[in-house]
GROMACS .gro file of C-alpha atoms in nm:
model
  511
    1MET     CA    1   0.000   0.000   0.000
    2GLN     CA    2   0.139   0.340  -0.099
    3LYS     CA    3   0.227   0.565   0.191
    4SER     CA    4   0.069   0.911   0.183
    5PRO     CA    5   0.322   1.191   0.131
    6THR     CA    6   0.350   1.414   0.437
    7VAL     CA    7   0.432   1.783   0.469
    8ALA     CA    8   0.504   1.930   0.813
    9ILE     CA    9   0.452   2.296   0.897
   10ILE     CA   10   0.628   2.419   1.209
   11GLY     CA   11   0.480   2.732   1.365
   12GLY     CA   12   0.110   2.802   1.415
   13GLY     CA   13   0.111   3.176   1.357
   14ILE     CA   14  -0.067   3.333   1.061
   15ALA     CA   15   0.200   3.209   0.816
   16GLY     CA   16   0.170   2.851   0.936
   17LEU     CA   17  -0.210   2.855   0.928
   18VAL     CA   18  -0.236   2.995   0.576
   19SER     CA   19   0.039   2.754   0.462
   20ALA     CA   20  -0.188   2.468   0.565
   21TYR     CA   21  -0.489   2.641   0.412
   22TYR     CA   22  -0.335   2.704   0.069
   23LEU     CA   23  -0.149   2.373   0.065
   24ALA     CA   24  -0.473   2.182   0.130
   25GLN     CA   25  -0.640   2.378  -0.151
   26LYS     CA   26  -0.353   2.301  -0.386
   27ALA     CA   27  -0.353   1.931  -0.297
   28THR     CA   28  -0.719   1.909  -0.395
   29LEU     CA   29  -0.670   2.099  -0.721
   30SER     CA   30  -0.356   1.896  -0.803
   31LYS     CA   31  -0.553   1.576  -0.745
   32ILE     CA   32  -0.328   1.472  -0.457
   33PRO     CA   33  -0.602   1.467  -0.191
   34HIS     CA   34  -0.413   1.202   0.009
   35LEU     CA   35  -0.136   1.451   0.093
   36ARG     CA   36  -0.103   1.460   0.471
   37ILE     CA   37  -0.044   1.801   0.632
   38LEU     CA   38   0.082   1.831   0.991
   39LEU     CA   39   0.082   2.171   1.161
   40LEU     CA   40   0.296   2.172   1.477
   41GLU     CA   41   0.266   2.459   1.725
   42ARG     CA   42   0.479   2.498   2.038
   43SER     CA   43   0.219   2.673   2.256
   44SER     CA   44  -0.137   2.581   2.350
   45ARG     CA   45  -0.289   2.834   2.106
   46PHE     CA   46  -0.253   2.930   1.740
   47GLY     CA   47  -0.206   3.278   1.599
   48GLY     CA   48   0.131   3.394   1.729
   49TRP     CA   49   0.128   3.765   1.815
   50ILE     CA   50  -0.223   3.805   1.671
   51ARG     CA   51  -0.428   3.806   1.988
   52SER     CA   52  -0.755   3.988   2.060
   53GLU     CA   53  -0.881   4.016   2.417
   54GLN     CA   54  -1.243   4.113   2.462
   55LEU     CA   55  -1.298   4.289   2.793
   56PRO     CA   56  -1.595   4.200   3.019
   57THR     CA   57  -1.934   4.358   2.954
   58LYS     CA   58  -1.883   4.599   3.246
   59TYR     CA   59  -1.614   4.756   3.025
   60ASP     CA   60  -1.849   4.758   2.723
   61SER     CA   61  -1.663   4.464   2.567
   62HIS     CA   62  -1.382   4.683   2.433
   63ILE     CA   63  -1.121   4.483   2.241
   64PHE     CA   64  -0.750   4.495   2.330
   65GLU     CA   65  -0.523   4.393   2.041
   66LEU     CA   66  -0.176   4.259   2.120
   67GLY     CA   67  -0.056   4.271   1.759
   68ALA     CA   68  -0.187   4.435   1.444
   69ARG     CA   69  -0.534   4.591   1.465
   70THR     CA   70  -0.583   4.709   1.106
   71LEU     CA   71  -0.501   4.594   0.754
   72ARG     CA   72  -0.416   4.817   0.459
   73LEU     CA   73  -0.610   4.825   0.133
   74GLN     CA   74  -0.338   5.021  -0.044
   75SER     CA   75   0.018   4.908  -0.108
   76GLY     CA   76   0.250   5.109   0.120
   77VAL     CA   77   0.626   5.162   0.120
   78ALA     CA   78   0.684   4.822   0.281
   79SER     CA   79   0.426   4.625   0.080
   80LEU     CA   80   0.523   4.329  -0.135
   81SER     CA   81   0.257   4.366  -0.401
   82SER     CA   82  -0.059   4.553  -0.486
   83HIS     CA   83  -0.228   4.215  -0.492
   84SER     CA   84  -0.154   4.126  -0.130
   85ALA     CA   85  -0.440   4.339   0.006
   86ILE     CA   86  -0.686   4.189  -0.244
   87ASN     CA   87  -0.567   3.840  -0.157
   88THR     CA   88  -0.656   3.893   0.210
   89LEU     CA   89  -1.003   4.018   0.116
   90LYS     CA   90  -1.043   3.706  -0.096
   91LEU     CA   91  -0.939   3.493   0.201
   92LEU     CA   92  -1.200   3.659   0.423
   93GLU     CA   93  -1.461   3.582   0.157
   94GLN     CA   94  -1.352   3.219   0.126
   95LEU     CA   95  -1.372   3.178   0.504
   96ASN     CA   96  -1.722   3.336   0.502
   97ILE     CA   97  -1.635   3.614   0.745
   98PHE     CA   98  -1.611   3.906   0.503
   99ASP     CA   99  -1.972   4.018   0.547
  100SER     CA  100  -1.973   3.985   0.926
  101GLN     CA  101  -1.621   4.110   1.009
  102PHE     CA  102  -1.502   4.355   0.739
  103CYS     CA  103  -1.512   4.709   0.886
  104PRO     CA  104  -1.356   4.956   0.640
  105ILE     CA  105  -1.238   5.306   0.722
  106ASP     CA  106  -1.325   5.569   0.462
  107LYS     CA  107  -1.034   5.755   0.303
  108THR     CA  108  -1.187   6.083   0.418
  109ALA     CA  109  -1.238   5.965   0.779
  110PRO     CA  110  -1.020   6.133   1.045
  111ALA     CA  111  -0.870   5.795   1.142
  112ASN     CA  112  -0.716   5.771   0.796
  113LYS     CA  113  -0.681   6.134   0.690
  114ASN     CA  114  -0.515   6.277   1.000
  115LYS     CA  115  -0.157   6.156   1.036
  116LEU     CA  116   0.003   6.306   1.345
  117ILE     CA  117   0.361   6.326   1.464
  118TYR     CA  118   0.494   6.468   1.788
  119TYR     CA  119   0.706   6.763   1.674
  120ASN     CA  120   0.872   7.024   1.893
  121LYS     CA  121   0.650   6.938   2.192
  122ASN     CA  122   0.331   6.960   1.982
  123LEU     CA  123   0.118   6.722   1.778
  124VAL     CA  124   0.144   6.820   1.411
  125ASN     CA  125  -0.087   6.691   1.137
  126LEU     CA  126   0.107   6.587   0.827
  127ASN     CA  127  -0.218   6.619   0.633
  128ASP     CA  128  -0.183   6.998   0.671
  129LEU     CA  129   0.134   6.994   0.460
  130SER     CA  130   0.084   7.180   0.135
  131PHE     CA  131   0.273   7.060  -0.173
  132ILE     CA  132   0.328   7.421  -0.280
  133TYR     CA  133   0.343   7.608   0.052
  134GLY     CA  134   0.481   7.342   0.280
  135GLY     CA  135   0.434   7.355   0.656
  136LYS     CA  136   0.557   7.185   0.971
  137PRO     CA  137   0.768   6.981   1.016
  138LEU     CA  138   0.938   7.060   0.682
  139ARG     CA  139   1.139   7.380   0.642
  140TYR     CA  140   1.055   7.411   0.270
  141PRO     CA  141   0.755   7.315   0.054
  142PRO     CA  142   0.764   6.950  -0.066
  143ILE     CA  143   0.801   7.068  -0.426
  144VAL     CA  144   1.149   7.201  -0.336
  145TYR     CA  145   1.259   6.858  -0.216
  146GLY     CA  146   1.121   6.696  -0.530
  147LEU     CA  147   1.299   6.938  -0.765
  148TYR     CA  148   1.628   6.900  -0.576
  149GLU     CA  149   1.612   6.521  -0.605
  150TYR     CA  150   1.513   6.535  -0.974
  151PHE     CA  151   1.810   6.751  -1.071
  152SER     CA  152   2.049   6.585  -0.828
  153GLN     CA  153   2.339   6.376  -0.952
  154LYS     CA  154   2.226   6.050  -1.105
  155GLY     CA  155   2.220   5.752  -0.872
  156ARG     CA  156   2.526   5.533  -0.849
  157TYR     CA  157   2.406   5.213  -1.009
  158ALA     CA  158   2.672   5.004  -0.833
  159VAL     CA  159   2.506   5.054  -0.494
  160GLN     CA  160   2.416   4.708  -0.363
  161ASP     CA  161   2.249   4.826  -0.047
  162GLU     CA  162   2.265   5.104   0.208
  163SER     CA  163   2.076   5.230   0.508
  164ILE     CA  164   1.758   5.429   0.451
  165LYS     CA  165   1.927   5.730   0.610
  166SER     CA  166   2.225   5.702   0.375
  167PHE     CA  167   1.997   5.656   0.074
  168ILE     CA  168   1.789   5.968   0.147
  169TYR     CA  169   2.093   6.182   0.229
  170ARG     CA  170   2.252   6.071  -0.100
  171ARG     CA  171   1.944   6.169  -0.300
  172PHE     CA  172   1.842   6.489  -0.117
  173GLY     CA  173   2.165   6.618   0.034
  174ASP     CA  174   2.240   6.660   0.405
  175VAL     CA  175   2.015   6.960   0.475
  176LEU     CA  176   1.696   6.844   0.299
  177GLY     CA  177   1.767   6.479   0.369
  178GLU     CA  178   1.788   6.537   0.742
  179GLU     CA  179   1.432   6.670   0.760
  180ILE     CA  180   1.289   6.389   0.546
  181VAL     CA  181   1.464   6.126   0.754
  182GLU     CA  182   1.418   6.272   1.102
  183TYR     CA  183   1.055   6.383   1.079
  184LEU     CA  184   0.899   6.164   0.812
  185LEU     CA  185   1.073   5.832   0.752
  186ASP     CA  186   1.205   5.783   1.106
  187PRO     CA  187   0.859   5.793   1.272
  188VAL     CA  188   0.682   5.611   0.986
  189LEU     CA  189   0.926   5.319   0.995
  190LYS     CA  190   0.902   5.310   1.372
  191GLY     CA  191   0.533   5.241   1.319
  192ILE     CA  192   0.604   4.952   1.079
  193TYR     CA  193   0.930   4.792   1.192
  194ALA     CA  194   1.003   4.964   1.526
  195GLY     CA  195   1.345   4.994   1.366
  196SER     CA  196   1.609   5.260   1.310
  197VAL     CA  197   1.663   5.438   0.977
  198THR     CA  198   2.039   5.414   1.040
  199ASN     CA  199   2.019   5.034   1.019
  200LEU     CA  200   1.717   4.945   0.805
  201SER     CA  201   1.794   4.849   0.445
  202ALA     CA  202   1.684   5.079   0.164
  203ARG     CA  203   1.695   4.786  -0.078
  204SER     CA  204   1.468   4.561   0.130
  205VAL     CA  205   1.241   4.810   0.310
  206LEU     CA  206   1.199   5.072   0.035
  207LYS     CA  207   1.226   4.813  -0.238
  208LYS     CA  208   1.016   4.982  -0.507
  209VAL     CA  209   1.169   5.325  -0.444
  210PHE     CA  210   1.524   5.190  -0.435
  211GLU     CA  211   1.475   5.001  -0.762
  212LEU     CA  212   1.333   5.311  -0.934
  213GLU     CA  213   1.637   5.515  -0.833
  214GLN     CA  214   1.878   5.242  -0.941
  215ARG     CA  215   1.704   5.199  -1.277
  216HIS     CA  216   1.637   5.564  -1.364
  217GLY     CA  217   1.897   5.755  -1.164
  218SER     CA  218   1.632   5.952  -0.974
  219LEU     CA  219   1.330   5.871  -0.760
  220LEU     CA  220   1.110   6.139  -0.915
  221ARG     CA  221   1.222   6.061  -1.268
  222GLY     CA  222   1.149   5.693  -1.208
  223MET     CA  223   0.805   5.766  -1.063
  224LEU     CA  224   0.713   5.989  -1.358
  225LYS     CA  225   0.830   5.734  -1.616
  226THR     CA  226   0.650   5.451  -1.438
  227ARG     CA  227   0.334   5.657  -1.419
  228ASN     CA  228   0.348   5.745  -1.789
  229ASN     CA  229   0.425   5.386  -1.889
  230LYS     CA  230   0.228   5.203  -1.624
  231GLN     CA  231   0.120   4.922  -1.851
  232LYS     CA  232   0.474   4.863  -1.978
  233GLU     CA  233   0.666   4.904  -1.653
  234ASP     CA  234   0.438   4.754  -1.392
  235PRO     CA  235   0.674   4.501  -1.228
  236ILE     CA  236   0.395   4.320  -1.045
  237HIS     CA  237   0.290   3.993  -1.201
  238ASN     CA  238  -0.031   3.844  -1.069
  239LEU     CA  239   0.009   3.469  -1.028
  240PHE     CA  240  -0.351   3.405  -0.932
  241ASN     CA  241  -0.653   3.433  -1.159
  242ASP     CA  242  -0.890   3.505  -0.871
  243LEU     CA  243  -0.717   3.832  -0.775
  244ASN     CA  244  -0.870   4.074  -1.022
  245LEU     CA  245  -0.817   4.430  -0.895
  246LYS     CA  246  -1.119   4.551  -1.091
  247ASP     CA  247  -1.349   4.329  -0.884
  248TYR     CA  248  -1.254   4.529  -0.576
  249SER     CA  249  -1.219   4.874  -0.735
  250SER     CA  250  -1.516   5.021  -0.544
  251ILE     CA  251  -1.362   4.914  -0.210
  252LEU     CA  252  -1.013   5.033  -0.306
  253ASN     CA  253  -1.139   5.370  -0.428
  254LYS     CA  254  -1.341   5.443  -0.117
  255TYR     CA  255  -1.146   5.287   0.169
  256ALA     CA  256  -0.784   5.290   0.283
  257ILE     CA  257  -0.768   5.056   0.581
  258TYR     CA  258  -0.999   4.820   0.768
  259TYR     CA  259  -1.029   4.617   1.086
  260LEU     CA  260  -1.222   4.309   1.191
  261LYS     CA  261  -1.533   4.368   1.400
  262ASP     CA  262  -1.448   4.112   1.669
  263GLY     CA  263  -1.072   4.163   1.656
  264MET     CA  264  -0.791   4.039   1.434
  265GLU     CA  265  -0.791   3.701   1.607
  266MET     CA  266  -1.122   3.621   1.432
  267LEU     CA  267  -0.914   3.547   1.122
  268VAL     CA  268  -0.702   3.303   1.323
  269LYS     CA  269  -0.998   3.131   1.489
  270THR     CA  270  -1.182   3.091   1.159
  271LEU     CA  271  -0.874   2.946   0.990
  272VAL     CA  272  -0.826   2.700   1.277
  273ASP     CA  273  -1.190   2.589   1.260
  274HIS     CA  274  -1.167   2.544   0.884
  275LEU     CA  275  -0.845   2.343   0.902
  276LYS     CA  276  -0.988   2.119   1.173
  277SER     CA  277  -1.271   2.029   0.935
  278LEU     CA  278  -1.027   1.895   0.672
  279SER     CA  279  -0.951   1.524   0.687
  280ASN     CA  280  -0.593   1.557   0.557
  281VAL     CA  281  -0.487   1.836   0.798
  282GLU     CA  282  -0.384   1.771   1.156
  283LEU     CA  283  -0.331   2.058   1.401
  284ILE     CA  284  -0.103   1.961   1.689
  285SER     CA  285  -0.046   2.213   1.970
  286ASN     CA  286   0.192   2.195   2.269
  287GLN     CA  287   0.462   2.036   2.052
  288HIS     CA  288   0.801   2.178   2.146
  289ILE     CA  289   1.040   2.087   1.865
  290GLN     CA  290   1.388   1.990   1.979
  291LYS     CA  291   1.576   1.899   1.661
  292ILE     CA  292   1.533   1.892   1.282
  293LYS     CA  293   1.740   1.650   1.073
  294PHE     CA  294   1.748   1.642   0.694
  295LEU     CA  295   1.811   1.279   0.599
  296GLU     CA  296   1.860   1.129   0.253
  297ASN     CA  297   1.492   1.070   0.175
  298ASN     CA  298   1.302   1.252   0.445
  299VAL     CA  299   1.305   1.506   0.725
  300GLU     CA  300   1.306   1.390   1.086
  301ILE     CA  301   1.147   1.617   1.348
  302SER     CA  302   1.197   1.523   1.712
  303THR     CA  303   1.015   1.682   2.006
  304ARG     CA  304   1.095   1.727   2.374
  305SER     CA  305   0.828   1.469   2.454
  306ASN     CA  306   1.036   1.214   2.254
  307GLU     CA  307   0.800   1.200   1.958
  308ILE     CA  308   0.949   1.173   1.611
  309TYR     CA  309   0.775   1.287   1.292
  310SER     CA  310   0.913   1.161   0.962
  311VAL     CA  311   0.799   1.387   0.676
  312ASP     CA  312   0.876   1.446   0.310
  313HIS     CA  313   0.889   1.825   0.314
  314LEU     CA  314   0.922   2.088   0.585
  315ILE     CA  315   0.764   2.434   0.582
  316SER     CA  316   0.917   2.658   0.847
  317ALA     CA  317   0.670   2.923   0.960
  318MET     CA  318   0.866   3.006   1.273
  319PRO     CA  319   1.103   3.303   1.315
  320SER     CA  320   1.439   3.252   1.145
  321PHE     CA  321   1.635   3.242   1.472
  322GLU     CA  322   1.412   2.963   1.607
  323LEU     CA  323   1.468   2.755   1.294
  324ALA     CA  324   1.844   2.810   1.328
  325ASN     CA  325   1.839   2.674   1.683
  326LEU     CA  326   1.676   2.349   1.568
  327LEU     CA  327   1.920   2.265   1.289
  328ASP     CA  328   2.219   2.037   1.338
  329ASP     CA  329   2.526   2.241   1.438
  330LYS     CA  330   2.785   2.076   1.211
  331GLN     CA  331   2.566   1.978   0.915
  332HIS     CA  332   2.412   2.325   0.871
  333GLU     CA  333   2.663   2.564   1.029
  334ILE     CA  334   2.652   2.824   0.749
  335LEU     CA  335   2.272   2.809   0.714
  336ARG     CA  336   2.235   2.853   1.091
  337SER     CA  337   2.471   3.150   1.078
  338ARG     CA  338   2.277   3.321   0.798
  339LEU     CA  339   1.939   3.262   0.964
  340ASN     CA  340   2.074   3.417   1.284
  341GLN     CA  341   2.187   3.727   1.092
  342ILE     CA  342   1.825   3.841   1.054
  343SER     CA  343   1.768   4.087   1.338
  344PHE     CA  344   1.461   4.105   1.560
  345VAL     CA  345   1.349   4.369   1.809
  346ASN     CA  346   1.154   4.342   2.134
  347MET     CA  347   0.828   4.528   2.176
  348ILE     CA  348   0.605   4.636   2.462
  349VAL     CA  349   0.240   4.697   2.374
  350ILE     CA  350   0.021   4.864   2.635
  351ASN     CA  351  -0.357   4.878   2.586
  352LEU     CA  352  -0.540   5.134   2.800
  353LEU     CA  353  -0.907   5.208   2.854
  354TYR     CA  354  -1.011   5.537   3.016
  355LEU     CA  355  -1.343   5.626   3.172
  356LYS     CA  356  -1.338   5.975   3.020
  357GLU     CA  357  -1.486   6.029   2.674
  358ASN     CA  358  -1.300   6.203   2.391
  359ILE     CA  359  -0.954   6.215   2.547
  360PHE     CA  360  -0.792   6.261   2.207
  361PRO     CA  361  -0.653   6.604   2.113
  362LYS     CA  362  -0.765   6.535   1.754
  363GLU     CA  363  -0.949   6.252   1.584
  364ALA     CA  364  -0.679   6.052   1.408
  365PHE     CA  365  -0.525   5.709   1.369
  366GLY     CA  366  -0.279   5.812   1.639
  367TYR     CA  367   0.063   5.971   1.638
  368LEU     CA  368   0.426   5.868   1.591
  369ILE     CA  369   0.726   6.013   1.766
  370PRO     CA  370   1.054   6.101   1.590
  371SER     CA  371   1.367   5.974   1.764
  372ARG     CA  372   1.507   6.322   1.811
  373GLU     CA  373   1.214   6.406   2.040
  374GLN     CA  374   1.376   6.162   2.287
  375SER     CA  375   1.057   6.001   2.408
  376ASN     CA  376   1.027   5.664   2.579
  377LEU     CA  377   0.744   5.583   2.339
  378LEU     CA  378   0.745   5.485   1.972
  379GLY     CA  379   0.390   5.596   1.908
  380VAL     CA  380   0.030   5.598   2.029
  381LEU     CA  381  -0.276   5.454   1.852
  382PHE     CA  382  -0.622   5.605   1.904
  383ASP     CA  383  -0.824   5.281   1.906
  384SER     CA  384  -1.157   5.452   1.973
  385CYS     CA  385  -1.107   5.663   1.659
  386ILE     CA  386  -0.993   5.365   1.452
  387ARG     CA  387  -1.288   5.149   1.561
  388HIS     CA  388  -1.535   5.439   1.559
  389THR     CA  389  -1.793   5.260   1.341
  390THR     CA  390  -1.837   4.969   1.582
  391ASP     CA  391  -1.735   5.135   1.911
  392LYS     CA  392  -1.917   5.469   1.894
  393GLN     CA  393  -2.186   5.342   2.134
  394LYS     CA  394  -1.929   5.217   2.383
  395HIS     CA  395  -1.833   5.426   2.685
  396GLY     CA  396  -1.483   5.552   2.756
  397SER     CA  397  -1.178   5.604   2.536
  398GLN     CA  398  -0.927   5.342   2.431
  399LEU     CA  399  -0.569   5.383   2.311
  400THR     CA  400  -0.257   5.170   2.263
  401VAL     CA  401   0.102   5.269   2.338
  402MET     CA  402   0.401   5.110   2.162
  403MET     CA  403   0.743   5.099   2.325
  404GLY     CA  404   1.082   4.942   2.265
  405GLY     CA  405   1.187   4.829   1.920
  406ALA     CA  406   1.544   4.915   1.828
  407TRP     CA  407   1.562   5.127   2.145
  408TYR     CA  408   1.447   4.853   2.385
  409ASP     CA  409   1.791   4.781   2.535
  410GLN     CA  410   1.902   5.144   2.537
  411LEU     CA  411   1.596   5.239   2.745
  412ARG     CA  412   1.639   4.930   2.967
  413LEU     CA  413   1.271   4.847   2.928
  414GLY     CA  414   1.333   4.481   3.004
  415GLN     CA  415   1.422   4.577   3.361
  416CYS     CA  416   1.099   4.773   3.419
  417THR     CA  417   0.810   4.632   3.621
  418ASP     CA  418   0.454   4.674   3.494
  419GLU     CA  419   0.404   4.956   3.746
  420GLN     CA  420   0.717   5.137   3.624
  421LEU     CA  421   0.608   5.103   3.261
  422LEU     CA  422   0.264   5.241   3.341
  423ASP     CA  423   0.425   5.533   3.525
  424ILE     CA  424   0.645   5.611   3.221
  425VAL     CA  425   0.345   5.595   2.988
  426THR     CA  426   0.128   5.813   3.213
  427LYS     CA  427   0.393   6.086   3.227
  428GLU     CA  428   0.454   6.076   2.850
  429LEU     CA  429   0.083   6.093   2.765
  430LYS     CA  430   0.037   6.389   2.997
  431LYS     CA  431   0.323   6.570   2.827
  432GLN     CA  432   0.233   6.481   2.469
  433MET     CA  433  -0.149   6.489   2.462
  434ASN     CA  434  -0.235   6.656   2.792
  435LEU     CA  435  -0.394   6.338   2.924
  436ASP     CA  436  -0.403   6.367   3.303
  437GLU     CA  437  -0.608   6.062   3.398
  438LYS     CA  438  -0.542   5.711   3.525
  439PRO     CA  439  -0.669   5.425   3.308
  440LEU     CA  440  -0.977   5.231   3.412
  441VAL     CA  441  -0.815   4.907   3.297
  442TYR     CA  442  -0.493   4.828   3.111
  443SER     CA  443  -0.298   4.536   2.970
  444ILE     CA  444   0.079   4.514   2.916
  445GLY     CA  445   0.215   4.279   2.651
  446ARG     CA  446   0.587   4.199   2.637
  447LEU     CA  447   0.666   4.071   2.290
  448ASN     CA  448   1.011   3.913   2.280
  449LYS     CA  449   1.177   3.930   1.937
  450ALA     CA  450   0.846   4.040   1.790
  451ILE     CA  451   0.939   4.221   1.469
  452PRO     CA  452   1.218   4.136   1.223
  453ASN     CA  453   1.430   4.430   1.111
  454TYR     CA  454   1.548   4.407   0.750
  455ASN     CA  455   1.880   4.576   0.809
  456VAL     CA  456   2.148   4.660   0.550
  457GLY     CA  457   2.252   4.342   0.370
  458HIS     CA  458   1.922   4.161   0.435
  459GLN     CA  459   1.873   4.062   0.071
  460ASP     CA  460   2.228   3.923   0.053
  461VAL     CA  461   2.153   3.711   0.360
  462LEU     CA  462   1.835   3.580   0.192
  463ASP     CA  463   2.025   3.505  -0.129
  464ASP     CA  464   2.277   3.299   0.070
  465ILE     CA  465   2.000   3.112   0.254
  466TYR     CA  466   1.820   3.018  -0.069
  467ALA     CA  467   2.147   2.923  -0.239
  468ILE     CA  468   2.228   2.681   0.046
  469ILE     CA  469   1.879   2.527   0.032
  470ARG     CA  470   1.915   2.475  -0.344
  471ARG     CA  471   2.274   2.348  -0.324
  472ASP     CA  472   2.199   2.094  -0.053
  473LYS     CA  473   1.860   2.008  -0.209
  474LEU     CA  474   1.689   2.057   0.124
  475PRO     CA  475   1.313   1.983   0.123
  476LEU     CA  476   1.256   2.314   0.302
  477THR     CA  477   1.028   2.613   0.238
  478LEU     CA  478   1.056   2.934   0.439
  479VAL     CA  479   0.751   3.151   0.513
  480GLY     CA  480   0.668   3.418   0.769
  481ASN     CA  481   0.772   3.775   0.837
  482SER     CA  482   1.142   3.695   0.884
  483TYR     CA  483   1.211   3.707   0.514
  484ARG     CA  484   1.007   3.906   0.262
  485GLY     CA  485   0.752   4.131   0.434
  486VAL     CA  486   0.629   4.209   0.785
  487GLY     CA  487   0.265   4.310   0.722
  488ILE     CA  488  -0.008   4.049   0.773
  489SER     CA  489  -0.139   4.078   0.415
  490ASP     CA  490   0.213   4.054   0.276
  491VAL     CA  491   0.285   3.743   0.484
  492ILE     CA  492  -0.039   3.581   0.368
  493TYR     CA  493   0.024   3.663   0.002
  494ASP     CA  494   0.390   3.560   0.016
  495THR     CA  495   0.291   3.230   0.177
  496ARG     CA  496   0.038   3.165  -0.097
  497VAL     CA  497   0.308   3.229  -0.357
  498GLU     CA  498   0.544   2.984  -0.184
  499MET     CA  499   0.270   2.718  -0.172
  500GLU     CA  500   0.204   2.778  -0.542
  501TYR     CA  501   0.570   2.708  -0.625
  502LEU     CA  502   0.597   2.403  -0.397
  503ASN     CA  503   0.621   2.093  -0.617
  504LEU     CA  504   0.386   1.840  -0.463
  505ASN     CA  505   0.459   1.587  -0.739
  506SER     CA  506   0.824   1.563  -0.632
  507THR     CA  507   0.707   1.508  -0.275
  508GLU     CA  508   0.484   1.226  -0.394
  509ALA     CA  509   0.758   1.079  -0.613
  510LYS     CA  510   0.970   1.001  -0.306
  511GLN     CA  511   0.724   0.736  -0.197
   0.00000   0.00000   0.00000
């Protein structure tokens, strides 16, 4: 009797769950329904950092989010593809939660339109910047910066990679570059990566912008040429027939971001329920992997509870450093080294609910804080403004504070007790938004190695990792935010792409 081919997925976060989801779909379409899929998760729950806590009814059932609370409908500076947002909408539809959970935020709504930064001891709205007349925090009108960059010396095409700070200074000069970096890119990238512009890679983080400059010698020139020749120069190739942008044009034109009515964890719970209903998928929690061995014809996964899983292909959906720790020291020394070169930062996320209504100085998504303002905070999210559609009848005001990131060790946040952290936050909020009130209830989340930072040389590290996998013919696929995108939609889309390229026939041929 022929043995069913088996694929193991290690890591039950969003990447692991959608790996199982898309792999099961592909197995059915490829007429390999007997493919066995094992999903192994170390903890007792699935979802990773995606966790939504609904407060008791006495607190009006407000929702505290540990991780992401919104998803983008537009491709941003760190987005993989314009199709990633559509792919997530498609997933919500396939899981039958689009109609009940999709809560979009209109492009004209304050939560999207008002983008605040803490500048010179005041909250400044970047939406007030005029292209012609300028405004705070820029010294000159934006058109001046654009013209300077356009007529600046052509880009040096030999540049392999450089920090975002170096890249902007090279294109805009020290004087103009300093303002763009310090008051625009520094806070924005804090909000995405919690990382520093002096370390983050221009090639990996600002991929589209970096490629335009390398190809055309100027950012602005590249943008203008791409805009004029959009059909010819669009680098995005849609692999999937079901992702037609025109089908979602009304949503894309009207809305910018959205959230899920019952919290982001609804996506996780629905995926888990769906996977449990599939006969060829097995979800196994509380499985602490101890060692991974790549043998001649299979992969051997051993656990701390002395269980051994023999599989034909391994999908790693865990952080790169965790995978490195499980590989054999001598057999995979270089691969381990490269995986450990991908940096991660620690985060502290503090959710707070206040009794007082309308504590916000301005309706907005929240505000970010430039490094030169020397705050202990990275930024503050105005949850009650973001979730206005569903929470407008609820009492009180809710916000979330982000701390740590690349500055976690410098600020010695790991040594702070919960009481000390709350004291720091209370003082900062009083100074920055004149909030002089103690929270009704709060929750402090300590997220160890939460966000990967794609620092200078990140793409070279990835190239080495993939070269080793190909050279040694390892039956290994890498997914998750360690490698090619940190946003939830980007991780989901990237995982779908990887499952599309996974050759199930070669897995079956081993039997």
